[in-house]
Amino acid sequence: MRRLQRGTWRKRRAAALLALALGIAVVLTLGTGWLPARSIAATVPQGENVLRLAISGLRGELARYERLPELMATEQLLADALDPEAPGATIAGANLYLRHVNAMMGLSDSYIMRLDGMTVAASNFDQPLSFIGQRFDYRPYFSDAVAGGQGRFFALGTTSAKRGYYFGAPVRNRGRIVGALALKVDVDAIEDSWRAAEYEIIVTDDEGIVFLASRRDWQFRALAPLSDEARARVAATRRYDAAPLEPLPLERVGQVGAHRLMQLDLPEGRREFVVVAEAMPEAGWTVQVLLDTAPARRQAVIAVVLALLALALGAAGVAAVAQRRARLRERLQMQQEAQSQLEGRVAERTAELAALNTRLEAEVAERRATEAELRRTQRHLVQSAKLAALGQMSAALSHELNQPLGAVRNFAANALTYLQRGRQAEASENITRILGLADRMTEIGRTLRNFARKPNAQLSDVDLHEVVRDAMEVIAWRLGDRPVRIETDLPPGPLMVRAGPVRFQQVIVNLISNALDALEGREDGLIRLAVRKTPERIVLRVSDNGPGVPAGLEERIFDPFFSTKGVGSGLGLGLSISFNIIKDFGGELRVMNDGGAVFEVELARPSAQQEVA
Ligand code: ADP
């Protein structure tokens, strides 16, 4: 899965790189071929404009002087001056006339020649390089004029070494051509208006020689090397005088539309031009505008650079997006791994927990089994305790009852023997003893009956004084001549409590009887009965100065069949029965040690209404 993804990713990257390379190739191809050609072509209209302007400027300049030679040639003074016999004053007049018109019309020079080409009068008659005395019969404008036509010629002045456009016209005297008038127009001013950074303007003659040029160093240079015939033709008219007519270092390097693309090796460096040209047949010229292609090429280069930059930016953007996606994918993968790890851990933990759970369940089952076992054991124990209690009770009962029964049998046999022998006194003593034993057995029986008490028996308001008094009567027989004092310290007046009178008396008898047991063998035995009152409760306190309840047995002495007295002496039922009786009364029986044993019976007092009633 991961390898597959990586494969597609690699393919995509290759495709992107291929697209980028293709883009660069396209940009470079277009940027070096089509685009420069297009932007150069876009400059052609500008060149055509310049060309139109230049041509109309030239035409305007020539048109200004077109009619002037014929007009001036009609001046009689000039015809007169051409007469070989003309007096000096006439010549001087012609000179002045020519100078006047020359200055007025802004001409470079104006002069008249005789038929042999000799100059007789000139506007520059008073200048150091005057034309007077010079022959210009080799110039076409002269030969054209003396032939009766219009002379038109541009050339470098042989005397002034200044370029000019020459107009020629015949001078007639009485209808006969007597000489020629020539005007020279300066062309420097036209050139000056052509200077601009983006283009160059040249005007060439029909031999391909640059005559006018926006660059001075191009003047009198040939566009192509001149043939010997051409050189001879040029020399015949001395058009360019002694100029060497070196060819320009020009090379045709291409074509943009209908226009030539030329390259020039100039002193300042190589320049390339697109050439826009138009012929001016009336002057025998070709006007050419050379547009520098450098700005257009620069533009193309800038466009290419911009396009490359855009491509680079696009590629960078795509790379960034791809990288981001790759990072995202990586992060996702990591997350997935982490999740699967987590899931693995969770599964592990779950398995552990499940194992723990089964272990716990097993433990719980074991516990339950143990508990059930325990319960069973407990039930067994209770059963055995019951059996033990039964055994203990039957042992005590048989002991308690067998002994007196045996004694009764003995005393009865003795009494019978005494009666048979007529010994009345001994017989009655034995019978008395029998009665005593019968009483004891009755006592035992009553104790057992009380054990099966009826807890729901009715309660009533009983006076504590009465209950204590009755109890003292019951216990009196046990006192006999024992050295035990019983102190009853009861406050006067009725001490009413809620109780059952007979059962309450039984409790007090039990407590006193236990105290008597505890004081067995003591000479100064003392049993005290005292009462403490609170608004709701009455507490009867029975204390003795015996050994007290052994420590740790305070709770157990209230258990049924618990006794520290040997078999035959106590059933261990007295306190248990008493405790339950007091509980039935809604009171409390508790034990503490204070010198000897102290038992407290706390009972509720009847409510005020009940007390009055
Ligand atoms: P019995 O008197 O038959 O033993 P009881 O339930 O009346 O049964 O008394 C339980 C035990 O409480 C006695 O065996 C004795 O150890 C202890 N006992 C009860 N009264 C006193 C007392 N006044 N002084 C010391 N021990 C006492």
XYZ file of C-alpha atoms and ligand atoms in Angstrom:
640
model
C 0.000 0.000 0.000
C 2.719 2.403 1.078
C 5.057 1.292 -1.718
C 2.217 1.731 -4.187
C 1.618 5.274 -3.006
C 5.288 6.073 -3.184
C 5.315 4.730 -6.768
C 2.453 6.956 -7.900
C 4.063 9.879 -6.121
C 7.314 9.281 -7.962
C 5.434 9.105 -11.259
C 3.690 12.360 -10.514
C 6.975 14.037 -9.649
C 8.485 12.844 -12.935
C 5.441 14.175 -14.821
C 5.745 17.548 -13.047
C 9.461 17.754 -13.852
C 8.749 16.855 -17.484
C 6.038 19.542 -17.649
C 8.453 22.065 -16.170
C 11.197 21.119 -18.645
C 8.693 21.338 -21.496
C 7.538 24.744 -20.241
C 11.123 25.988 -20.072
C 11.856 24.626 -23.546
C 8.755 26.277 -24.976
C 9.563 29.589 -23.284
C 13.180 29.467 -24.474
C 12.222 28.488 -28.020
C 9.571 31.176 -28.310
C 11.747 33.629 -26.389
C 14.702 33.307 -28.754
C 12.838 33.040 -32.083
C 9.244 34.038 -32.323
C 9.035 36.548 -29.511
C 11.979 38.843 -30.531
C 10.818 38.770 -34.160
C 7.343 39.718 -33.025
C 8.486 42.558 -30.823
C 10.857 43.816 -33.536
C 7.983 43.696 -36.027
C 5.954 45.702 -33.537
C 8.481 48.552 -33.859
C 8.158 48.715 -37.666
C 5.075 51.009 -37.687
C 7.049 53.491 -35.613
C 9.839 53.340 -38.212
C 7.333 53.864 -41.002
C 6.052 56.956 -39.221
C 9.553 58.309 -38.847
C 10.180 57.518 -42.496
C 7.072 59.378 -43.633
C 8.022 62.390 -41.561
C 11.585 62.390 -42.875
C 10.445 62.159 -46.502
C 7.859 64.882 -46.144
C 10.475 67.066 -44.414
C 12.892 66.536 -47.312
C 10.210 67.136 -49.926
C 9.097 70.318 -48.167
C 12.662 71.557 -48.033
C 13.188 70.958 -51.774
C 9.757 72.352 -52.697
C 10.637 75.627 -51.033
C 13.361 76.299 -53.622
C 11.855 74.537 -56.594
C 10.715 77.625 -58.543
C 13.281 80.048 -57.259
C 16.046 79.445 -59.912
C 13.751 80.117 -62.864
C 12.431 83.253 -61.189
C 15.903 84.586 -60.441
C 17.134 83.666 -63.939
C 14.724 86.195 -65.457
C 16.701 89.031 -63.824
C 18.280 91.006 -66.731
C 21.176 92.064 -64.569
C 22.387 88.448 -64.458
C 22.073 88.077 -68.244
C 24.021 91.285 -68.638
C 26.722 90.173 -66.291
C 27.201 87.001 -68.347
C 28.146 89.062 -71.383
C 31.879 88.616 -71.879
C 32.120 92.334 -72.401
C 30.188 93.254 -69.372
C 31.610 96.211 -67.491
C 32.840 95.783 -63.903
C 29.856 97.752 -62.572
C 27.408 95.258 -64.054
C 29.334 92.353 -62.528
C 29.305 94.132 -59.168
C 25.564 94.720 -59.514
C 25.016 91.030 -60.210
C 27.147 90.103 -57.196
C 25.098 92.357 -54.918
C 21.847 91.039 -56.325
C 22.908 87.469 -55.748
C 24.097 88.177 -52.197
C 20.824 89.977 -51.456
C 18.568 87.161 -52.662
C 20.859 84.534 -51.082
C 20.543 86.163 -47.678
C 16.831 86.747 -48.074
C 16.012 83.167 -49.097
C 18.400 81.525 -46.637
C 20.430 79.828 -49.388
C 23.898 78.481 -48.902
C 25.284 79.930 -52.164
C 24.053 81.334 -55.444
C 26.138 82.042 -58.530
C 26.100 82.410 -62.331
C 28.332 80.676 -64.833
C 29.093 81.407 -68.414
C 28.526 78.744 -71.031
C 32.053 77.423 -70.486
C 31.268 76.856 -66.808
C 33.288 79.814 -65.550
C 31.686 81.564 -62.592
C 31.403 85.313 -63.144
C 29.305 86.467 -60.198
C 28.506 84.861 -56.881
C 26.797 85.648 -53.556
C 30.102 84.903 -51.830
C 32.059 87.301 -54.041
C 33.549 88.970 -50.994
C 34.433 85.714 -49.138
C 37.916 84.190 -49.056
C 36.696 80.994 -50.793
C 34.695 82.790 -53.449
C 33.358 80.803 -56.398
C 34.260 83.557 -58.866
C 36.820 82.337 -61.343
C 35.928 78.654 -60.649
C 34.585 76.279 -63.332
C 31.736 73.933 -62.529
C 31.082 72.572 -66.004
C 31.478 68.987 -64.674
C 28.421 69.295 -62.492
C 25.242 67.861 -63.961
C 23.144 70.777 -62.713
C 25.283 73.016 -65.008
C 25.058 70.839 -68.078
C 21.317 70.290 -67.525
C 20.766 74.065 -67.211
C 22.784 75.157 -70.252
C 20.907 72.492 -72.159
C 17.747 74.422 -71.249
C 16.512 72.051 -68.498
C 16.202 72.142 -64.748
C 19.338 71.133 -62.951
C 18.998 69.055 -59.791
C 21.990 67.656 -57.983
C 23.249 66.968 -54.515
C 26.939 66.908 -53.894
C 29.803 67.894 -51.658
C 30.952 71.356 -52.508
C 34.362 71.163 -54.153
C 35.286 74.623 -52.959
C 33.396 74.866 -49.653
C 33.667 71.146 -48.799
C 30.058 71.486 -47.643
C 27.211 69.266 -48.781
C 24.371 70.863 -50.542
C 21.492 70.405 -52.896
C 22.004 72.219 -56.131
C 19.331 73.719 -58.326
C 20.273 74.874 -61.828
C 18.401 77.049 -64.378
C 19.423 78.544 -67.765
C 19.916 82.312 -67.995
C 18.657 83.721 -71.242
C 19.375 86.959 -73.002
C 16.882 87.791 -75.675
C 15.809 84.163 -75.908
C 19.329 82.815 -76.154
C 20.938 80.828 -73.332
C 23.944 82.785 -72.228
C 24.806 80.916 -69.032
C 23.472 79.079 -65.992
C 22.320 80.103 -62.542
C 22.990 77.748 -59.659
C 21.610 77.773 -56.107
C 23.003 75.634 -53.333
C 20.780 74.702 -50.381
C 22.340 73.666 -47.084
C 21.123 70.284 -45.789
C 22.815 70.264 -42.375
C 19.701 71.647 -40.651
C 17.572 68.746 -41.940
C 20.004 66.221 -40.539
C 20.037 67.942 -37.178
C 16.264 67.355 -36.806
C 16.786 63.608 -37.258
C 18.875 62.840 -34.201
C 17.084 60.382 -31.898
C 18.129 57.470 -29.730
C 15.878 54.730 -31.104
C 16.600 55.072 -34.779
C 19.007 56.342 -37.387
C 18.004 57.925 -40.732
C 20.105 57.762 -43.853
C 19.533 59.025 -47.359
C 21.389 57.178 -50.085
C 21.892 57.984 -53.744
C 21.367 55.540 -56.560
C 24.887 54.205 -56.092
C 24.088 53.249 -52.506
C 26.278 55.958 -50.994
C 25.089 57.596 -47.818
C 24.661 61.272 -48.467
C 22.576 62.425 -45.529
C 22.747 60.657 -42.175
C 21.692 61.252 -38.621
C 25.165 60.000 -37.683
C 27.916 62.182 -39.038
C 30.440 59.359 -39.321
C 28.147 57.528 -41.757
C 28.260 60.340 -44.311
C 29.855 59.389 -47.637
C 29.990 55.715 -46.724
C 28.794 53.090 -49.132
C 26.210 50.540 -48.076
C 28.056 47.972 -50.165
C 31.557 47.988 -51.708
C 31.517 50.073 -54.882
C 32.335 48.632 -58.300
C 34.932 50.405 -60.458
C 32.249 51.649 -62.868
C 30.324 53.143 -60.020
C 33.450 54.809 -58.708
C 34.115 56.232 -62.220
C 30.563 57.550 -62.457
C 30.885 59.278 -59.097
C 34.287 60.715 -60.017
C 32.934 62.198 -63.271
C 30.620 64.558 -61.439
C 33.033 64.987 -58.517
C 29.911 64.578 -56.437
C 31.739 63.546 -53.315
C 34.989 65.239 -54.318
C 37.846 63.310 -52.694
C 35.784 61.358 -50.075
C 37.082 57.771 -49.928
C 33.549 56.264 -49.899
C 34.466 53.385 -47.567
C 31.764 50.766 -47.194
C 29.913 50.640 -43.851
C 30.608 47.475 -41.800
C 27.072 46.333 -42.537
C 25.797 42.809 -42.800
C 22.370 41.542 -43.568
C 21.399 39.078 -40.864
C 17.741 38.433 -41.516
C 14.323 39.610 -42.440
C 11.340 40.804 -40.401
C 8.296 40.789 -42.636
C 9.259 42.774 -45.719
C 12.077 44.490 -43.920
C 15.749 43.693 -43.742
C 17.513 43.025 -40.504
C 21.003 44.511 -40.601
C 23.896 44.243 -38.227
C 26.471 46.990 -37.921
C 29.878 46.751 -36.293
C 30.342 50.181 -34.867
C 33.157 51.587 -32.771
C 30.884 51.525 -29.729
C 29.880 47.920 -30.420
C 27.723 45.789 -32.595
C 24.192 47.108 -33.233
C 21.282 45.545 -35.023
C 18.669 47.426 -36.980
C 15.517 46.694 -38.843
C 15.473 48.779 -42.010
C 12.375 50.590 -43.292
C 13.030 52.253 -46.653
C 11.273 54.252 -49.326
C 12.503 55.726 -52.592
C 12.298 59.420 -53.419
C 12.624 59.214 -57.258
C 12.257 62.964 -57.849
C 15.574 63.505 -56.043
C 17.153 60.179 -56.905
C 17.258 59.217 -53.235
C 16.311 56.336 -51.038
C 15.394 57.320 -47.500
C 16.007 54.583 -44.933
C 15.087 54.464 -41.276
C 17.221 52.075 -39.190
C 15.363 51.038 -36.018
C 17.535 49.730 -33.234
C 16.268 46.288 -32.245
C 17.931 46.358 -28.822
C 14.861 47.673 -26.913
C 12.599 45.137 -28.609
C 15.073 42.350 -27.896
C 15.388 43.587 -24.324
C 11.620 43.475 -24.023
C 11.608 39.931 -25.352
C 14.333 38.959 -22.888
C 12.379 40.553 -20.050
C 9.265 38.676 -21.151
C 11.259 35.433 -21.259
C 12.735 36.121 -17.850
C 9.270 36.923 -16.510
C 7.855 33.773 -18.068
C 10.719 31.719 -16.606
C 10.157 33.386 -13.267
C 6.453 32.604 -13.460
C 7.338 29.017 -14.352
C 9.788 28.846 -11.468
C 7.196 30.305 -9.135
C 4.574 27.883 -10.413
C 7.004 24.996 -10.020
C 7.917 26.171 -6.525
C 4.219 26.429 -5.683
C 3.523 22.963 -7.049
C 6.566 21.604 -5.197
C 5.432 23.271 -1.980
C 1.929 21.854 -2.338
C 3.340 18.424 -3.166
C 5.683 18.596 -0.205
C 2.864 19.655 2.065
C 0.752 16.808 0.829
C 3.623 14.417 1.303
C 4.131 15.682 4.838
C 0.412 15.378 5.495
C 0.454 11.843 4.146
C 3.431 11.030 6.351
C 1.677 12.486 9.377
C -1.458 10.523 8.560
C 0.603 7.386 8.254
C 2.261 8.088 11.584
C -1.133 8.682 13.136
C -2.384 5.425 11.687
C 0.632 3.609 13.050
C 0.160 5.223 16.441
C -3.514 4.303 16.358
C -2.822 0.693 15.432
C -0.215 0.595 18.207
C -2.750 2.026 20.599
C -5.346 -0.445 19.414
C -2.831 -3.236 19.951
C -2.160 -1.991 23.452
C -5.871 -1.672 24.144
C -6.420 -5.219 22.900
C -3.551 -6.413 25.107
C -4.970 -4.581 28.096
C -8.446 -5.909 27.337
C -7.083 -9.430 27.198
C -5.286 -8.848 30.510
C -8.469 -7.479 32.023
C -10.466 -10.407 30.695
C -7.934 -12.793 32.228
C -8.113 -10.868 35.481
C -11.872 -10.975 35.308
C -11.962 -14.750 34.864
C -9.478 -15.037 37.731
C -11.688 -12.813 39.860
C -14.745 -14.793 38.887
C -12.954 -17.964 39.878
C -11.967 -16.335 43.142
C -15.525 -15.171 43.755
C -16.789 -18.671 43.066
C -14.156 -20.011 45.457
C -15.193 -17.447 48.059
C -18.800 -18.393 47.612
C -17.913 -22.026 48.041
C -15.850 -21.157 51.116
C -18.718 -19.071 52.467
C -21.169 -21.873 51.914
C -18.719 -24.205 53.620
C -18.407 -21.720 56.451
C -22.172 -21.459 56.763
C -22.395 -25.210 56.829
C -19.689 -25.391 59.460
C -21.453 -22.642 61.405
C -24.710 -24.526 61.241
C -22.890 -27.611 62.441
C -21.315 -25.572 65.187
C -24.649 -24.117 66.279
C -26.058 -27.590 66.221
C -23.211 -28.927 68.320
C -23.446 -25.884 70.631
C -27.136 -26.611 71.058
C -26.364 -30.242 71.739
C -23.614 -29.205 74.152
C -26.019 -26.827 75.904
C -28.598 -29.545 76.075
C -26.017 -31.906 77.504
C -24.861 -29.300 80.004
C -28.407 -28.558 80.992
C -29.396 -32.167 81.367
C -26.234 -32.795 83.420
C -27.073 -29.850 85.673
C -30.698 -30.871 85.867
C -29.930 -34.456 86.700
C -27.393 -33.279 89.267
C -29.758 -30.774 90.743
C -32.651 -33.147 90.867
C -30.935 -36.522 91.538
C -29.208 -35.343 94.649
C -32.273 -33.939 96.404
C -34.255 -36.940 95.126
C -31.709 -39.275 96.644
C -31.724 -37.238 99.854
C -35.542 -37.240 99.866
C -35.531 -41.014 99.511
C -33.033 -41.299 102.378
C -34.917 -38.967 104.672
C -38.209 -40.663 103.874
C -36.745 -44.135 104.681
C -35.285 -42.730 107.930
C -38.600 -41.079 108.850
C -40.408 -44.400 108.238
C -37.933 -46.258 110.448
C -38.278 -43.591 113.185
C -42.094 -43.755 112.966
C -42.010 -47.587 113.255
C -39.764 -47.325 116.300
C -42.044 -44.583 117.731
C -39.343 -41.902 117.623
C -41.659 -39.060 116.713
C -39.200 -36.217 117.016
C -36.518 -37.672 114.650
C -39.256 -38.681 112.212
C -40.648 -35.167 111.969
C -37.129 -33.721 111.620
C -36.554 -35.955 108.634
C -39.904 -34.979 107.125
C -38.986 -31.329 107.576
C -35.821 -32.001 105.668
C -37.842 -33.667 102.941
C -39.978 -30.585 102.723
C -36.882 -28.426 102.397
C -35.601 -30.581 99.585
C -38.996 -30.477 97.915
C -38.814 -26.702 98.130
C -35.394 -26.740 96.474
C -36.662 -28.892 93.666
C -39.640 -26.589 93.254
C -37.157 -23.747 93.016
C -35.268 -25.511 90.250
C -38.479 -26.193 88.402
C -39.560 -22.577 88.729
C -36.240 -21.333 87.380
C -36.662 -23.523 84.339
C -40.241 -22.325 83.911
C -39.103 -18.726 84.009
C -36.590 -19.508 81.353
C -39.546 -20.155 79.109
C -40.967 -16.772 80.025
C -43.678 -14.896 78.173
C -42.061 -11.640 77.046
C -45.289 -10.020 75.918
C -46.936 -10.132 79.353
C -48.664 -6.902 80.431
C -46.697 -4.174 82.241
C -48.063 -1.992 84.974
C -46.915 0.784 87.262
C -45.295 -0.836 90.268
C -43.763 0.701 93.343
C -40.143 -0.213 93.791
C -40.583 -0.260 97.584
C -43.084 -3.103 97.336
C -41.064 -5.115 94.842
C -37.907 -4.865 97.017
C -39.842 -5.825 100.118
C -41.326 -8.962 98.450
C -37.940 -9.909 97.086
C -36.393 -9.632 100.576
C -39.016 -12.055 101.883
C -38.237 -14.583 99.175
C -34.482 -14.365 99.764
C -34.718 -14.399 103.571
C -34.494 -18.211 103.838
C -31.117 -18.065 102.073
C -29.699 -15.580 104.526
C -30.171 -17.794 107.606
C -27.375 -16.942 109.975
C -24.871 -15.890 107.366
C -22.694 -12.905 108.245
C -24.058 -10.760 105.439
C -25.717 -7.383 105.908
C -28.285 -6.139 103.411
C -28.685 -2.363 103.276
C -31.671 -0.903 101.447
C -31.234 2.826 100.864
C -34.428 3.818 99.115
C -35.791 7.370 99.132
C -39.185 7.739 100.806
C -42.358 8.088 98.820
C -43.548 5.927 95.946
C -40.928 5.001 93.358
C -43.107 4.043 90.452
C -41.703 2.150 87.452
C -43.201 0.429 84.396
C -42.705 -3.317 84.998
C -44.297 -6.682 85.724
C -44.201 -6.967 89.571
C -43.488 -10.741 89.876
C -40.779 -10.740 87.117
C -39.134 -7.606 88.516
C -39.034 -9.273 91.953
C -37.448 -12.347 90.343
C -34.701 -10.107 88.871
C -33.944 -8.541 92.266
C -33.892 -12.005 93.895
C -31.467 -13.169 91.237
C -29.161 -10.204 91.759
C -29.156 -10.558 95.577
C -28.777 -14.306 95.297
C -25.714 -13.866 93.015
C -24.287 -11.335 95.469
C -24.752 -13.823 98.303
C -22.909 -16.433 96.220
C -20.101 -13.982 95.629
C -19.851 -13.212 99.354
C -19.624 -16.893 100.274
C -17.090 -17.332 103.050
C -16.723 -13.644 103.869
C -17.217 -12.355 107.344
C -18.143 -8.738 106.591
C -20.384 -9.263 103.553
C -22.440 -6.255 102.581
C -25.139 -5.964 99.949
C -26.482 -2.501 99.143
C -29.630 -1.542 97.336
C -29.796 2.114 96.266
C -31.936 4.192 93.903
C -31.055 7.100 91.584
C -33.775 9.171 89.973
C -33.896 11.264 86.786
C -37.085 12.914 85.503
C -37.725 10.006 83.116
C -35.826 7.097 84.585
C -35.242 5.268 87.862
C -31.993 3.351 88.373
C -31.812 0.569 91.005
C -28.262 -0.215 91.948
C -27.387 -3.574 93.608
C -23.760 -3.693 94.767
C -21.691 -5.966 96.974
C -18.214 -5.989 98.384
C -17.339 -9.349 96.878
C -14.530 -10.106 94.356
C -16.421 -8.508 91.447
C -16.880 -9.903 87.981
C -13.578 -11.236 86.619
C -12.124 -8.905 83.952
C -13.096 -9.847 80.394
C -16.225 -11.707 81.467
C -18.489 -8.620 81.748
C -20.182 -9.393 78.425
C -20.328 -13.140 78.748
C -22.019 -13.340 82.160
C -25.321 -12.409 80.465
C -25.065 -15.401 78.098
C -27.381 -18.325 78.901
C -25.668 -21.205 80.702
C -22.599 -19.120 81.437
C -21.493 -19.741 84.967
C -18.251 -19.690 86.878
C -19.788 -21.754 89.595
C -19.203 -25.456 89.528
C -21.780 -27.954 88.341
C -24.559 -28.201 90.863
C -24.059 -24.674 92.126
C -25.358 -22.548 89.224
C -27.223 -23.060 85.976
C -25.843 -19.899 84.414
C -29.386 -18.826 83.605
C -30.067 -16.180 86.309
C -28.478 -13.140 84.664
C -29.576 -14.244 81.188
C -33.212 -14.427 82.323
C -32.927 -11.171 84.277
C -31.388 -9.359 81.305
C -34.235 -10.436 79.040
C -36.915 -9.496 81.625
C -35.508 -5.959 81.989
C -35.275 -5.694 78.202
C -38.970 -6.693 78.031
C -39.690 -3.789 80.392
C -37.949 -1.416 77.947
C -35.125 -0.949 80.456
C -31.480 -1.883 80.720
C -29.422 -4.210 82.950
C -25.657 -3.535 83.043
C -22.688 -4.600 85.154
C -19.555 -2.772 86.356
C -16.973 -3.238 89.079
C -16.646 -0.764 91.913
C -14.950 -2.494 94.848
C -17.201 -5.469 94.172
C -19.734 -6.155 91.480
C -22.297 -3.462 90.729
C -25.511 -4.284 88.798
C -27.746 -1.454 87.632
C -31.354 -1.822 86.568
C -32.601 1.235 84.684
C -36.312 1.518 84.083
C -38.644 4.126 82.654
C -40.849 6.054 85.016
C -44.534 6.099 84.128
C -45.668 9.256 82.302
C -47.086 12.018 84.564
C -50.668 11.142 83.650
C -50.148 7.475 84.375
C -48.447 8.337 87.691
C -51.431 10.383 88.841
C -53.814 7.672 87.749
P -25.156 -18.714 88.216
O -25.436 -17.839 89.348
O -26.012 -19.892 88.147
O -23.746 -18.975 87.922
P -25.883 -16.341 86.779
O -26.358 -16.063 85.361
O -26.765 -15.840 87.827
O -25.641 -17.895 86.903
O -24.471 -15.693 87.005
C -23.490 -15.907 86.031
C -22.100 -15.636 86.562
O -21.968 -14.247 86.848
C -21.788 -16.273 87.829
O -21.339 -17.606 87.603
C -20.674 -15.381 88.392
O -19.440 -15.740 87.878
C -21.040 -14.039 87.883
N -21.667 -13.199 88.933
C -22.989 -12.918 89.015
N -23.204 -12.077 90.090
C -22.005 -11.800 90.638
C -21.568 -10.999 91.749
N -22.436 -10.289 92.546
N -20.235 -10.973 92.024
C -19.360 -11.689 91.255
N -19.691 -12.471 90.196
C -21.021 -12.511 89.884
